[in-house]
mmCIF file of C-alpha atoms and ligand atoms in Angstrom:
data_model
loop_
_atom_site.group_PDB
_atom_site.id
_atom_site.type_symbol
_atom_site.label_atom_id
_atom_site.label_comp_id
_atom_site.label_asym_id
_atom_site.label_seq_id
_atom_site.Cartn_x
_atom_site.Cartn_y
_atom_site.Cartn_z
ATOM 1 C CA UNK A 1 -16.045 -7.702 -7.318
ATOM 2 C CA UNK A 2 -19.154 -6.839 -9.546
ATOM 3 C CA UNK A 3 -20.737 -3.458 -9.242
ATOM 4 C CA UNK A 4 -24.132 -3.620 -8.450
ATOM 5 C CA UNK A 5 -26.975 -0.780 -8.034
ATOM 6 C CA UNK A 6 -26.877 -1.645 -4.102
ATOM 7 C CA UNK A 7 -23.147 -1.323 -4.188
ATOM 8 C CA UNK A 8 -23.681 2.249 -5.842
ATOM 9 C CA UNK A 9 -26.033 3.384 -3.198
ATOM 10 C CA UNK A 10 -23.338 2.209 -0.363
ATOM 11 C CA UNK A 11 -20.675 3.708 -2.275
ATOM 12 C CA UNK A 12 -22.701 6.964 -2.479
ATOM 13 C CA UNK A 13 -23.415 7.113 1.435
ATOM 14 C CA UNK A 14 -20.008 6.165 2.247
ATOM 15 C CA UNK A 15 -18.769 9.061 -0.011
ATOM 16 C CA UNK A 16 -21.430 11.404 1.814
ATOM 17 C CA UNK A 17 -19.979 10.353 5.269
ATOM 18 C CA UNK A 18 -16.370 10.692 4.041
ATOM 19 C CA UNK A 19 -17.026 14.232 3.030
ATOM 20 C CA UNK A 20 -17.907 15.200 6.506
ATOM 21 C CA UNK A 21 -14.410 15.028 7.305
ATOM 22 C CA UNK A 22 -11.453 17.659 6.166
ATOM 23 C CA UNK A 23 -9.567 15.300 3.979
ATOM 24 C CA UNK A 24 -12.385 14.300 1.947
ATOM 25 C CA UNK A 25 -13.622 17.651 1.601
ATOM 26 C CA UNK A 26 -10.395 18.618 -0.340
ATOM 27 C CA UNK A 27 -9.690 15.142 -1.655
ATOM 28 C CA UNK A 28 -13.080 15.222 -3.300
ATOM 29 C CA UNK A 29 -14.039 18.663 -3.787
ATOM 30 C CA UNK A 30 -15.320 18.237 -7.197
ATOM 31 C CA UNK A 31 -17.161 15.033 -6.445
ATOM 32 C CA UNK A 32 -20.895 15.104 -5.303
ATOM 33 C CA UNK A 33 -22.079 11.799 -4.043
ATOM 34 C CA UNK A 34 -25.394 11.900 -5.853
ATOM 35 C CA UNK A 35 -23.574 12.137 -9.269
ATOM 36 C CA UNK A 36 -22.150 8.349 -8.753
ATOM 37 C CA UNK A 37 -24.856 6.706 -10.602
ATOM 38 C CA UNK A 38 -22.962 4.304 -12.516
ATOM 39 C CA UNK A 39 -19.796 2.050 -12.477
ATOM 40 C CA UNK A 40 -18.321 4.328 -15.050
ATOM 41 C CA UNK A 41 -19.209 7.399 -12.591
ATOM 42 C CA UNK A 42 -17.543 5.366 -9.945
ATOM 43 C CA UNK A 43 -14.397 4.660 -12.001
ATOM 44 C CA UNK A 44 -13.867 8.490 -12.242
ATOM 45 C CA UNK A 45 -13.583 8.768 -8.535
ATOM 46 C CA UNK A 46 -9.797 9.595 -7.701
ATOM 47 C CA UNK A 47 -7.920 6.743 -5.758
ATOM 48 C CA UNK A 48 -6.785 7.699 -2.185
ATOM 49 C CA UNK A 49 -3.065 6.603 -1.408
ATOM 50 C CA UNK A 50 -1.204 6.334 1.640
ATOM 51 C CA UNK A 51 0.740 9.698 0.886
ATOM 52 C CA UNK A 52 -2.820 11.190 0.886
ATOM 53 C CA UNK A 53 -3.344 10.149 4.297
ATOM 54 C CA UNK A 54 -0.173 11.199 5.807
ATOM 55 C CA UNK A 55 -1.118 14.650 4.807
ATOM 56 C CA UNK A 56 -4.126 14.323 6.705
ATOM 57 C CA UNK A 57 -1.941 13.956 9.844
ATOM 58 C CA UNK A 58 -3.030 13.855 12.928
ATOM 59 C CA UNK A 59 -6.630 13.791 12.634
ATOM 60 C CA UNK A 60 -7.641 14.859 9.222
ATOM 61 C CA UNK A 61 -9.262 11.695 8.172
ATOM 62 C CA UNK A 62 -11.897 12.004 11.108
ATOM 63 C CA UNK A 63 -14.990 12.039 9.495
ATOM 64 C CA UNK A 64 -17.268 12.177 12.669
ATOM 65 C CA UNK A 65 -17.392 14.723 15.572
ATOM 66 C CA UNK A 66 -14.220 13.976 17.457
ATOM 67 C CA UNK A 67 -16.078 13.060 20.665
ATOM 68 C CA UNK A 68 -17.442 9.930 18.673
ATOM 69 C CA UNK A 69 -14.015 8.552 18.350
ATOM 70 C CA UNK A 70 -13.347 5.635 21.055
ATOM 71 C CA UNK A 71 -9.651 4.671 19.749
ATOM 72 C CA UNK A 72 -7.065 5.300 17.257
ATOM 73 C CA UNK A 73 -4.565 3.193 15.295
ATOM 74 C CA UNK A 74 -1.592 3.972 13.186
ATOM 75 C CA UNK A 75 0.109 2.389 10.612
ATOM 76 C CA UNK A 76 3.762 1.532 10.671
ATOM 77 C CA UNK A 77 5.464 4.856 10.675
ATOM 78 C CA UNK A 78 9.098 3.827 9.624
ATOM 79 C CA UNK A 79 8.735 6.265 6.509
ATOM 80 C CA UNK A 80 8.066 9.539 8.078
ATOM 81 C CA UNK A 81 4.736 10.878 9.230
ATOM 82 C CA UNK A 82 2.530 8.350 10.464
ATOM 83 C CA UNK A 83 -1.120 7.685 9.478
ATOM 84 C CA UNK A 84 -3.964 7.981 12.060
ATOM 85 C CA UNK A 85 -6.911 5.966 11.405
ATOM 86 C CA UNK A 86 -9.622 7.046 14.004
ATOM 87 C CA UNK A 87 -12.396 4.333 14.868
ATOM 88 C CA UNK A 88 -15.959 4.844 16.437
ATOM 89 C CA UNK A 89 -17.572 2.278 18.406
ATOM 90 C CA UNK A 90 -19.355 0.776 15.535
ATOM 91 C CA UNK A 91 -15.739 0.460 13.767
ATOM 92 C CA UNK A 92 -14.323 -1.451 16.522
ATOM 93 C CA UNK A 93 -17.772 -3.687 16.643
ATOM 94 C CA UNK A 94 -17.680 -4.205 12.929
ATOM 95 C CA UNK A 95 -14.183 -5.127 12.981
ATOM 96 C CA UNK A 96 -14.345 -7.738 15.907
ATOM 97 C CA UNK A 97 -17.546 -9.236 13.994
ATOM 98 C CA UNK A 98 -15.460 -9.807 11.051
ATOM 99 C CA UNK A 99 -12.546 -11.071 13.123
ATOM 100 C CA UNK A 100 -14.945 -13.616 14.558
ATOM 101 C CA UNK A 101 -15.791 -14.550 11.128
ATOM 102 C CA UNK A 102 -12.110 -15.395 10.416
ATOM 103 C CA UNK A 103 -11.808 -17.371 13.327
ATOM 104 C CA UNK A 104 -14.917 -19.263 12.406
ATOM 105 C CA UNK A 105 -13.823 -19.726 8.923
ATOM 106 C CA UNK A 106 -10.677 -21.423 10.155
ATOM 107 C CA UNK A 107 -12.831 -23.915 12.349
ATOM 108 C CA UNK A 108 -11.684 -22.264 15.840
ATOM 109 C CA UNK A 109 -14.355 -22.261 18.297
ATOM 110 C CA UNK A 110 -14.960 -20.740 21.910
ATOM 111 C CA UNK A 111 -13.358 -23.993 23.221
ATOM 112 C CA UNK A 112 -10.047 -22.980 21.717
ATOM 113 C CA UNK A 113 -7.249 -21.101 23.423
ATOM 114 C CA UNK A 114 -5.723 -18.434 21.238
ATOM 115 C CA UNK A 115 -1.966 -17.546 21.717
ATOM 116 C CA UNK A 116 -1.454 -13.843 20.372
ATOM 117 C CA UNK A 117 2.024 -13.188 19.501
ATOM 118 C CA UNK A 118 1.630 -10.012 17.149
ATOM 119 C CA UNK A 119 2.722 -6.593 18.769
ATOM 120 C CA UNK A 120 -0.083 -4.490 20.785
ATOM 121 C CA UNK A 121 -0.047 -0.935 20.576
ATOM 122 C CA UNK A 122 -0.707 1.615 18.133
ATOM 123 C CA UNK A 123 -0.683 -0.924 15.417
ATOM 124 C CA UNK A 124 -3.741 -3.012 14.926
ATOM 125 C CA UNK A 125 -2.196 -6.686 15.047
ATOM 126 C CA UNK A 126 -2.311 -7.939 18.333
ATOM 127 C CA UNK A 127 -5.316 -6.115 19.395
ATOM 128 C CA UNK A 128 -7.363 -7.043 16.443
ATOM 129 C CA UNK A 129 -6.435 -10.941 17.125
ATOM 130 C CA UNK A 130 -7.290 -10.131 20.578
ATOM 131 C CA UNK A 131 -10.970 -8.593 19.902
ATOM 132 C CA UNK A 132 -11.918 -11.242 17.213
ATOM 133 C CA UNK A 133 -11.204 -14.054 20.061
ATOM 134 C CA UNK A 134 -12.937 -12.236 22.757
ATOM 135 C CA UNK A 135 -16.150 -11.883 20.300
ATOM 136 C CA UNK A 136 -15.743 -15.365 19.568
ATOM 137 C CA UNK A 137 -15.700 -16.605 23.443
ATOM 138 C CA UNK A 138 -12.237 -18.235 23.012
ATOM 139 C CA UNK A 139 -9.549 -17.921 25.623
ATOM 140 C CA UNK A 140 -6.904 -15.097 24.528
ATOM 141 C CA UNK A 141 -3.631 -15.771 25.674
ATOM 142 C CA UNK A 142 -1.979 -12.007 25.024
ATOM 143 C CA UNK A 143 1.649 -12.470 24.645
ATOM 144 C CA UNK A 144 2.683 -10.035 22.217
ATOM 145 C CA UNK A 145 5.938 -10.689 20.364
ATOM 146 C CA UNK A 146 9.280 -12.148 21.720
ATOM 147 C CA UNK A 147 10.546 -13.839 24.858
ATOM 148 C CA UNK A 148 10.546 -17.294 22.902
ATOM 149 C CA UNK A 149 10.847 -19.209 26.318
ATOM 150 C CA UNK A 150 8.013 -17.432 27.937
ATOM 151 C CA UNK A 151 5.795 -18.032 24.908
ATOM 152 C CA UNK A 152 6.639 -22.045 24.636
ATOM 153 C CA UNK A 153 5.996 -22.177 28.360
ATOM 154 C CA UNK A 154 2.592 -20.735 28.008
ATOM 155 C CA UNK A 155 1.759 -22.754 25.084
ATOM 156 C CA UNK A 156 2.423 -25.829 27.166
ATOM 157 C CA UNK A 157 0.956 -25.070 30.420
ATOM 158 C CA UNK A 158 -2.212 -23.246 28.795
ATOM 159 C CA UNK A 159 -2.482 -25.803 26.141
ATOM 160 C CA UNK A 160 -2.820 -22.916 23.679
ATOM 161 C CA UNK A 161 -4.570 -24.678 20.396
ATOM 162 C CA UNK A 162 -4.202 -21.849 18.192
ATOM 163 C CA UNK A 163 -1.069 -19.816 17.302
ATOM 164 C CA UNK A 164 -1.399 -16.236 15.865
ATOM 165 C CA UNK A 165 1.816 -14.937 14.550
ATOM 166 C CA UNK A 166 3.477 -13.541 11.675
ATOM 167 C CA UNK A 167 5.135 -15.899 9.423
ATOM 168 C CA UNK A 168 8.710 -15.122 10.655
ATOM 169 C CA UNK A 169 7.765 -15.546 14.221
ATOM 170 C CA UNK A 170 5.889 -18.696 13.466
ATOM 171 C CA UNK A 171 8.959 -20.162 11.785
ATOM 172 C CA UNK A 172 11.261 -19.117 14.893
ATOM 173 C CA UNK A 173 8.915 -20.706 17.341
ATOM 174 C CA UNK A 174 8.524 -24.189 15.337
ATOM 175 C CA UNK A 175 12.141 -24.031 15.043
ATOM 176 C CA UNK A 176 12.689 -23.827 18.757
ATOM 177 C CA UNK A 177 10.090 -26.304 19.537
ATOM 178 C CA UNK A 178 11.818 -28.495 17.130
ATOM 179 C CA UNK A 179 15.328 -27.807 18.617
ATOM 180 C CA UNK A 180 14.165 -28.496 22.247
ATOM 181 C CA UNK A 181 12.217 -31.680 21.386
ATOM 182 C CA UNK A 182 9.004 -30.298 22.751
ATOM 183 C CA UNK A 183 6.174 -31.447 20.260
ATOM 184 C CA UNK A 184 4.584 -33.990 22.378
ATOM 185 C CA UNK A 185 4.102 -31.182 25.126
ATOM 186 C CA UNK A 186 2.416 -28.717 22.628
ATOM 187 C CA UNK A 187 -1.413 -28.817 21.746
ATOM 188 C CA UNK A 188 -1.295 -26.416 18.749
ATOM 189 C CA UNK A 189 -3.815 -27.408 16.082
ATOM 190 C CA UNK A 190 -3.855 -24.415 14.006
ATOM 191 C CA UNK A 191 -1.813 -21.352 13.044
ATOM 192 C CA UNK A 192 -3.496 -17.985 11.706
ATOM 193 C CA UNK A 193 -0.711 -16.140 10.069
ATOM 194 C CA UNK A 194 -0.880 -12.619 9.450
ATOM 195 C CA UNK A 195 -0.922 -11.770 5.678
ATOM 196 C CA UNK A 196 2.478 -11.045 4.145
ATOM 197 C CA UNK A 197 4.279 -12.584 1.066
ATOM 198 C CA UNK A 198 5.409 -15.913 2.107
ATOM 199 C CA UNK A 199 6.680 -18.623 0.311
ATOM 200 C CA UNK A 200 5.224 -21.993 0.004
ATOM 201 C CA UNK A 201 8.766 -23.670 1.456
ATOM 202 C CA UNK A 202 8.179 -21.774 4.567
ATOM 203 C CA UNK A 203 4.429 -22.515 4.640
ATOM 204 C CA UNK A 204 5.253 -26.262 4.636
ATOM 205 C CA UNK A 205 8.082 -25.937 7.102
ATOM 206 C CA UNK A 206 5.808 -23.930 9.668
ATOM 207 C CA UNK A 207 2.862 -26.641 9.033
ATOM 208 C CA UNK A 208 5.203 -29.485 9.288
ATOM 209 C CA UNK A 209 7.295 -28.576 12.407
ATOM 210 C CA UNK A 210 4.275 -27.399 14.472
ATOM 211 C CA UNK A 211 1.948 -30.104 13.205
ATOM 212 C CA UNK A 212 -0.610 -27.268 12.531
ATOM 213 C CA UNK A 213 -3.207 -26.382 9.890
ATOM 214 C CA UNK A 214 -2.285 -22.641 8.602
ATOM 215 C CA UNK A 215 -4.760 -19.827 7.523
ATOM 216 C CA UNK A 216 -3.583 -16.581 6.173
ATOM 217 C CA UNK A 217 -5.497 -13.680 7.419
ATOM 218 C CA UNK A 218 -5.665 -10.490 5.624
ATOM 219 C CA UNK A 219 -6.038 -6.985 6.490
ATOM 220 C CA UNK A 220 -4.388 -3.395 6.779
ATOM 221 C CA UNK A 221 -4.707 -0.854 9.449
ATOM 222 C CA UNK A 222 -6.290 1.757 7.159
ATOM 223 C CA UNK A 223 -9.199 -0.704 6.616
ATOM 224 C CA UNK A 224 -9.739 -1.546 10.129
ATOM 225 C CA UNK A 225 -6.756 -3.980 10.772
ATOM 226 C CA UNK A 226 -6.153 -7.713 9.976
ATOM 227 C CA UNK A 227 -9.525 -9.833 9.870
ATOM 228 C CA UNK A 228 -11.078 -8.691 6.695
ATOM 229 C CA UNK A 229 -10.607 -11.880 4.996
ATOM 230 C CA UNK A 230 -8.896 -15.173 5.486
ATOM 231 C CA UNK A 231 -8.383 -18.458 3.536
ATOM 232 C CA UNK A 232 -10.974 -21.150 4.150
ATOM 233 C CA UNK A 233 -10.070 -24.908 5.020
ATOM 234 C CA UNK A 234 -9.938 -25.681 1.369
ATOM 235 C CA UNK A 235 -6.867 -23.271 0.715
ATOM 236 C CA UNK A 236 -8.169 -21.890 -2.420
ATOM 237 C CA UNK A 237 -7.421 -18.267 -1.809
ATOM 238 C CA UNK A 238 -8.672 -15.625 0.714
ATOM 239 C CA UNK A 239 -12.519 -14.910 1.163
ATOM 240 C CA UNK A 240 -13.011 -11.287 1.892
ATOM 241 C CA UNK A 241 -15.919 -9.837 3.928
ATOM 242 C CA UNK A 242 -17.405 -7.937 0.950
ATOM 243 C CA UNK A 243 -20.646 -7.067 2.791
ATOM 244 C CA UNK A 244 -18.301 -4.330 4.421
ATOM 245 C CA UNK A 245 -16.457 -3.230 1.565
ATOM 246 C CA UNK A 246 -16.141 -2.844 -2.236
ATOM 247 C CA UNK A 247 -12.886 -4.026 -4.040
ATOM 248 C CA UNK A 248 -11.391 -4.058 -7.364
ATOM 249 C CA UNK A 249 -8.069 -5.050 -8.770
ATOM 250 C CA UNK A 250 -6.172 -2.345 -10.865
ATOM 251 C CA UNK A 251 -3.043 -2.173 -12.877
ATOM 252 C CA UNK A 252 -0.565 -0.216 -10.341
ATOM 253 C CA UNK A 253 0.873 1.618 -13.239
ATOM 254 C CA UNK A 254 -2.078 2.759 -15.221
ATOM 255 C CA UNK A 255 -4.962 2.758 -12.580
ATOM 256 C CA UNK A 256 -7.060 0.721 -15.074
ATOM 257 C CA UNK A 257 -9.143 -2.312 -14.065
ATOM 258 C CA UNK A 258 -7.367 -5.676 -14.956
ATOM 259 C CA UNK A 259 -9.384 -8.331 -16.587
ATOM 260 C CA UNK A 260 -10.803 -10.683 -13.802
ATOM 261 C CA UNK A 261 -8.123 -13.125 -12.587
ATOM 262 C CA UNK A 262 -5.164 -10.840 -13.963
ATOM 263 C CA UNK A 263 -2.660 -9.986 -10.985
ATOM 264 C CA UNK A 264 -3.101 -6.239 -9.885
ATOM 265 C CA UNK A 265 -3.220 -4.005 -6.904
ATOM 266 C CA UNK A 266 -6.144 -4.483 -4.501
ATOM 267 C CA UNK A 267 -8.158 -1.075 -3.936
ATOM 268 C CA UNK A 268 -10.689 -1.073 -1.386
ATOM 269 C CA UNK A 269 -13.853 1.221 -0.843
ATOM 270 C CA UNK A 270 -15.451 0.850 2.613
ATOM 271 C CA UNK A 271 -19.126 0.630 2.943
ATOM 272 C CA UNK A 272 -19.651 1.115 6.966
ATOM 273 C CA UNK A 273 -16.743 2.875 8.239
ATOM 274 C CA UNK A 274 -17.644 5.927 10.160
ATOM 275 C CA UNK A 275 -14.265 7.325 11.681
ATOM 276 C CA UNK A 276 -12.454 7.225 8.577
ATOM 277 C CA UNK A 277 -14.406 6.066 5.558
ATOM 278 C CA UNK A 278 -12.052 5.298 2.707
ATOM 279 C CA UNK A 279 -12.807 5.576 -1.027
ATOM 280 C CA UNK A 280 -10.688 3.645 -3.689
ATOM 281 C CA UNK A 281 -7.897 2.984 -1.276
ATOM 282 C CA UNK A 282 -4.819 1.629 -2.866
ATOM 283 C CA UNK A 283 -3.434 -1.075 -0.585
ATOM 284 C CA UNK A 284 -0.258 -1.611 -2.840
ATOM 285 C CA UNK A 285 -0.871 -5.650 -2.081
ATOM 286 C CA UNK A 286 -0.776 -7.437 -5.469
ATOM 287 C CA UNK A 287 -3.033 -10.276 -5.592
ATOM 288 C CA UNK A 288 -5.550 -11.519 -8.447
ATOM 289 C CA UNK A 289 -9.348 -12.172 -8.057
ATOM 290 C CA UNK A 290 -10.432 -15.741 -8.215
ATOM 291 C CA UNK A 291 -13.405 -16.294 -10.396
ATOM 292 C CA UNK A 292 -16.653 -18.097 -9.500
ATOM 293 C CA UNK A 293 -17.852 -19.643 -6.224
ATOM 294 C CA UNK A 294 -15.677 -21.378 -3.774
ATOM 295 C CA UNK A 295 -16.240 -25.216 -3.353
ATOM 296 C CA UNK A 296 -16.538 -24.481 0.411
ATOM 297 C CA UNK A 297 -19.908 -23.034 -0.159
ATOM 298 C CA UNK A 298 -18.978 -19.537 1.308
ATOM 299 C CA UNK A 299 -20.965 -16.723 -0.487
ATOM 300 C CA UNK A 300 -17.737 -14.485 -0.022
ATOM 301 C CA UNK A 301 -15.784 -13.571 -3.055
ATOM 302 C CA UNK A 302 -12.088 -14.793 -3.024
ATOM 303 C CA UNK A 303 -8.608 -13.217 -3.868
ATOM 304 C CA UNK A 304 -5.353 -15.296 -4.316
ATOM 305 C CA UNK A 305 -2.581 -15.029 -1.464
ATOM 306 C CA UNK A 306 -0.682 -11.870 -1.583
ATOM 307 C CA UNK A 307 2.186 -11.902 -4.446
ATOM 308 C CA UNK A 308 3.931 -8.853 -3.046
ATOM 309 C CA UNK A 309 3.670 -5.101 -2.981
ATOM 310 C CA UNK A 310 3.411 -2.630 -5.670
ATOM 311 C CA UNK A 311 6.085 -0.692 -4.131
ATOM 312 C CA UNK A 312 9.377 -2.156 -3.450
ATOM 313 C CA UNK A 313 10.047 -3.068 0.387
ATOM 314 C CA UNK A 314 11.198 -5.726 2.591
ATOM 315 C CA UNK A 315 10.486 -6.640 6.018
ATOM 316 C CA UNK A 316 13.375 -7.422 8.351
ATOM 317 C CA UNK A 317 12.892 -8.307 12.087
ATOM 318 C CA UNK A 318 9.595 -6.350 11.872
ATOM 319 C CA UNK A 319 10.891 -3.414 10.363
ATOM 320 C CA UNK A 320 9.853 -2.444 7.024
ATOM 321 C CA UNK A 321 12.939 -1.245 4.541
ATOM 322 C CA UNK A 322 12.309 0.844 1.639
ATOM 323 C CA UNK A 323 15.163 0.848 -0.939
ATOM 324 C CA UNK A 324 14.346 4.583 -1.402
ATOM 325 C CA UNK A 325 15.092 5.150 2.336
ATOM 326 C CA UNK A 326 18.294 3.531 1.884
ATOM 327 C CA UNK A 327 19.310 5.460 -0.910
ATOM 328 C CA UNK A 328 18.453 8.758 0.792
ATOM 329 C CA UNK A 329 20.269 7.376 4.117
ATOM 330 C CA UNK A 330 23.549 6.846 2.383
ATOM 331 C CA UNK A 331 23.415 9.658 0.196
ATOM 332 C CA UNK A 332 23.665 11.755 3.555
ATOM 333 C CA UNK A 333 26.605 10.133 4.893
ATOM 334 C CA UNK A 334 29.888 11.727 3.766
ATOM 335 C CA UNK A 335 32.632 9.194 2.157
ATOM 336 C CA UNK A 336 29.627 6.699 0.922
ATOM 337 C CA UNK A 337 28.853 6.381 -2.687
ATOM 338 C CA UNK A 338 25.590 5.737 -4.071
ATOM 339 C CA UNK A 339 25.854 2.275 -4.842
ATOM 340 C CA UNK A 340 25.009 -0.388 -2.387
ATOM 341 C CA UNK A 341 23.357 -3.767 -2.098
ATOM 342 C CA UNK A 342 21.519 -5.377 0.592
ATOM 343 C CA UNK A 343 21.762 -9.196 1.398
ATOM 344 C CA UNK A 344 18.985 -10.606 3.646
ATOM 345 C CA UNK A 345 19.496 -14.171 5.144
ATOM 346 C CA UNK A 346 17.806 -15.845 7.629
ATOM 347 C CA UNK A 347 20.457 -17.707 10.018
ATOM 348 C CA UNK A 348 20.027 -19.636 13.096
ATOM 349 C CA UNK A 349 16.238 -18.214 13.505
ATOM 350 C CA UNK A 350 17.060 -14.832 12.868
ATOM 351 C CA UNK A 351 16.865 -12.424 10.026
ATOM 352 C CA UNK A 352 20.238 -10.689 9.135
ATOM 353 C CA UNK A 353 20.828 -7.787 7.084
ATOM 354 C CA UNK A 354 24.210 -7.099 5.434
ATOM 355 C CA UNK A 355 24.504 -3.631 3.935
ATOM 356 C CA UNK A 356 27.580 -3.562 1.363
ATOM 357 C CA UNK A 357 28.151 -0.029 0.262
ATOM 358 C CA UNK A 358 30.973 1.416 -1.958
ATOM 359 C CA UNK A 359 33.470 4.133 -0.545
ATOM 360 C CA UNK A 360 36.587 5.578 -1.325
ATOM 361 C CA UNK A 361 37.789 4.994 2.367
ATOM 362 C CA UNK A 362 38.267 1.236 2.206
ATOM 363 C CA UNK A 363 41.177 -0.220 4.462
ATOM 364 C CA UNK A 364 42.221 0.641 7.904
ATOM 365 C CA UNK A 365 40.584 2.863 10.753
ATOM 366 C CA UNK A 366 38.704 5.216 8.525
ATOM 367 C CA UNK A 367 36.637 2.080 7.097
ATOM 368 C CA UNK A 368 35.827 0.713 10.511
ATOM 369 C CA UNK A 369 34.532 4.176 11.549
ATOM 370 C CA UNK A 370 32.590 4.901 8.470
ATOM 371 C CA UNK A 371 30.936 1.201 8.988
ATOM 372 C CA UNK A 372 30.061 2.112 12.380
ATOM 373 C CA UNK A 373 28.457 5.313 11.253
ATOM 374 C CA UNK A 374 26.601 3.715 8.712
ATOM 375 C CA UNK A 375 25.191 1.365 11.153
ATOM 376 C CA UNK A 376 24.316 3.832 13.681
ATOM 377 C CA UNK A 377 22.523 5.934 11.166
ATOM 378 C CA UNK A 378 20.708 3.030 9.795
ATOM 379 C CA UNK A 379 19.588 1.855 13.240
ATOM 380 C CA UNK A 380 18.259 5.639 13.907
ATOM 381 C CA UNK A 381 16.548 6.384 10.848
ATOM 382 C CA UNK A 382 15.249 3.121 9.514
ATOM 383 C CA UNK A 383 15.037 1.241 12.867
ATOM 384 C CA UNK A 384 17.219 -1.653 12.941
ATOM 385 C CA UNK A 385 20.714 -2.572 13.028
ATOM 386 C CA UNK A 386 22.407 -3.938 9.816
ATOM 387 C CA UNK A 387 25.807 -5.423 9.448
ATOM 388 C CA UNK A 388 27.444 -2.708 7.359
ATOM 389 C CA UNK A 389 30.489 -3.632 5.200
ATOM 390 C CA UNK A 390 32.380 -1.126 3.019
ATOM 391 C CA UNK A 391 33.783 -2.386 -0.276
ATOM 392 C CA UNK A 392 36.008 -0.415 -2.929
ATOM 393 C CA UNK A 393 34.188 1.639 -5.583
ATOM 394 C CA UNK A 394 33.413 -0.594 -8.603
ATOM 395 C CA UNK A 395 33.023 -3.529 -6.598
ATOM 396 C CA UNK A 396 29.376 -3.985 -6.555
ATOM 397 C CA UNK A 397 27.947 -5.144 -9.673
ATOM 398 C CA UNK A 398 26.282 -2.475 -12.163
ATOM 399 C CA UNK A 399 23.383 -3.095 -14.572
ATOM 400 C CA UNK A 400 21.967 -1.328 -17.704
ATOM 401 C CA UNK A 401 18.466 -1.703 -16.378
ATOM 402 C CA UNK A 402 17.181 -0.985 -13.041
ATOM 403 C CA UNK A 403 19.885 -2.287 -10.636
ATOM 404 C CA UNK A 404 18.615 -5.100 -8.004
ATOM 405 C CA UNK A 405 19.585 -3.560 -4.896
ATOM 406 C CA UNK A 406 17.972 -6.086 -2.334
ATOM 407 C CA UNK A 407 18.546 -9.816 -2.312
ATOM 408 C CA UNK A 408 16.340 -11.637 0.199
ATOM 409 C CA UNK A 409 17.639 -15.004 0.502
ATOM 410 C CA UNK A 410 15.332 -16.133 3.439
ATOM 411 C CA UNK A 411 12.919 -18.289 2.175
HETATM 412 ZN ZN1 ZN B 1 -13.831 -21.447 0.509
#
């Protein structure tokens, strides 16, 4: 996105507001808002990372008097201390307005019935989809995740026209509807899918089996939540609501801007956020800018669908798994070597994670006990139950270069 004088002054006032909070008072101790007079000045501002935000737990990010906060949300806390994001009423209203725009971009109107399957609670997913639906005036059907029988029953009886879901849950529902031969009884026309990296193959399957037009909605809890951008019906990238934030795309290794059109990490600076303004926040989402105006006529700039994460993670049955956490876990269990391999497969509508680990204790009862222990520890510390299998030391492949440990065979 191009830096203009207007953007510079919006950045200045955002930095000024951010510095009312404990977090930026420290993080930007050497930064004076009035000194940000050029793009070069802006580029000298330090990035803000998720680890920095963790350090502000619980309410260190709050940049307004705490009685102004009407709500908090939290980003997924599977890697330790959660990040708490406080929202003022204006933040909630702005988010709802952006989300309404997303629905409108997808051609969804108040006549639609929106079935919401992402989770409700501390994280921003379900409640964001709901907020946007209410602002639009559509009928929200707030299901939350799971309970496939009931989902399908409501979808049929309430004649839901829009499904909002993660790509994996949309696929599961699509498969169930096909298996049960219910195509004639569902009324879905559109699917709004929470942004994550998902393959073209999967997209075609969901669109084909459900008979819907699919839209990728983008967002992250730190920057309001889902709803800060969506693709248009031309499907040529996602439009971002750039009147609420400035974005740049950087090389995740060097932190330098990449030339327009090249892949890099998306970095966002908020203009309007009050509860927790964020300056140069690293999203870790990899994408690229799509230059030029969109043929759809929207004035909002575009990025390509997400390519992945600049850190190395996988999501299995809703749980985010980082290789670094698995390393940590296995190294704490006696009798387990450091070598492991994770295979993720999608079987019968369900993701299966198999964890192979090397051990001296293979064969017999000791092996079964060790596998059970690894499964239990994995569940307790990472949040889901894998199928753990011990193999003899040396059986897993070794590599001169960085060993690939996670094989995602799902799509
Ligand atoms: Zn467009």
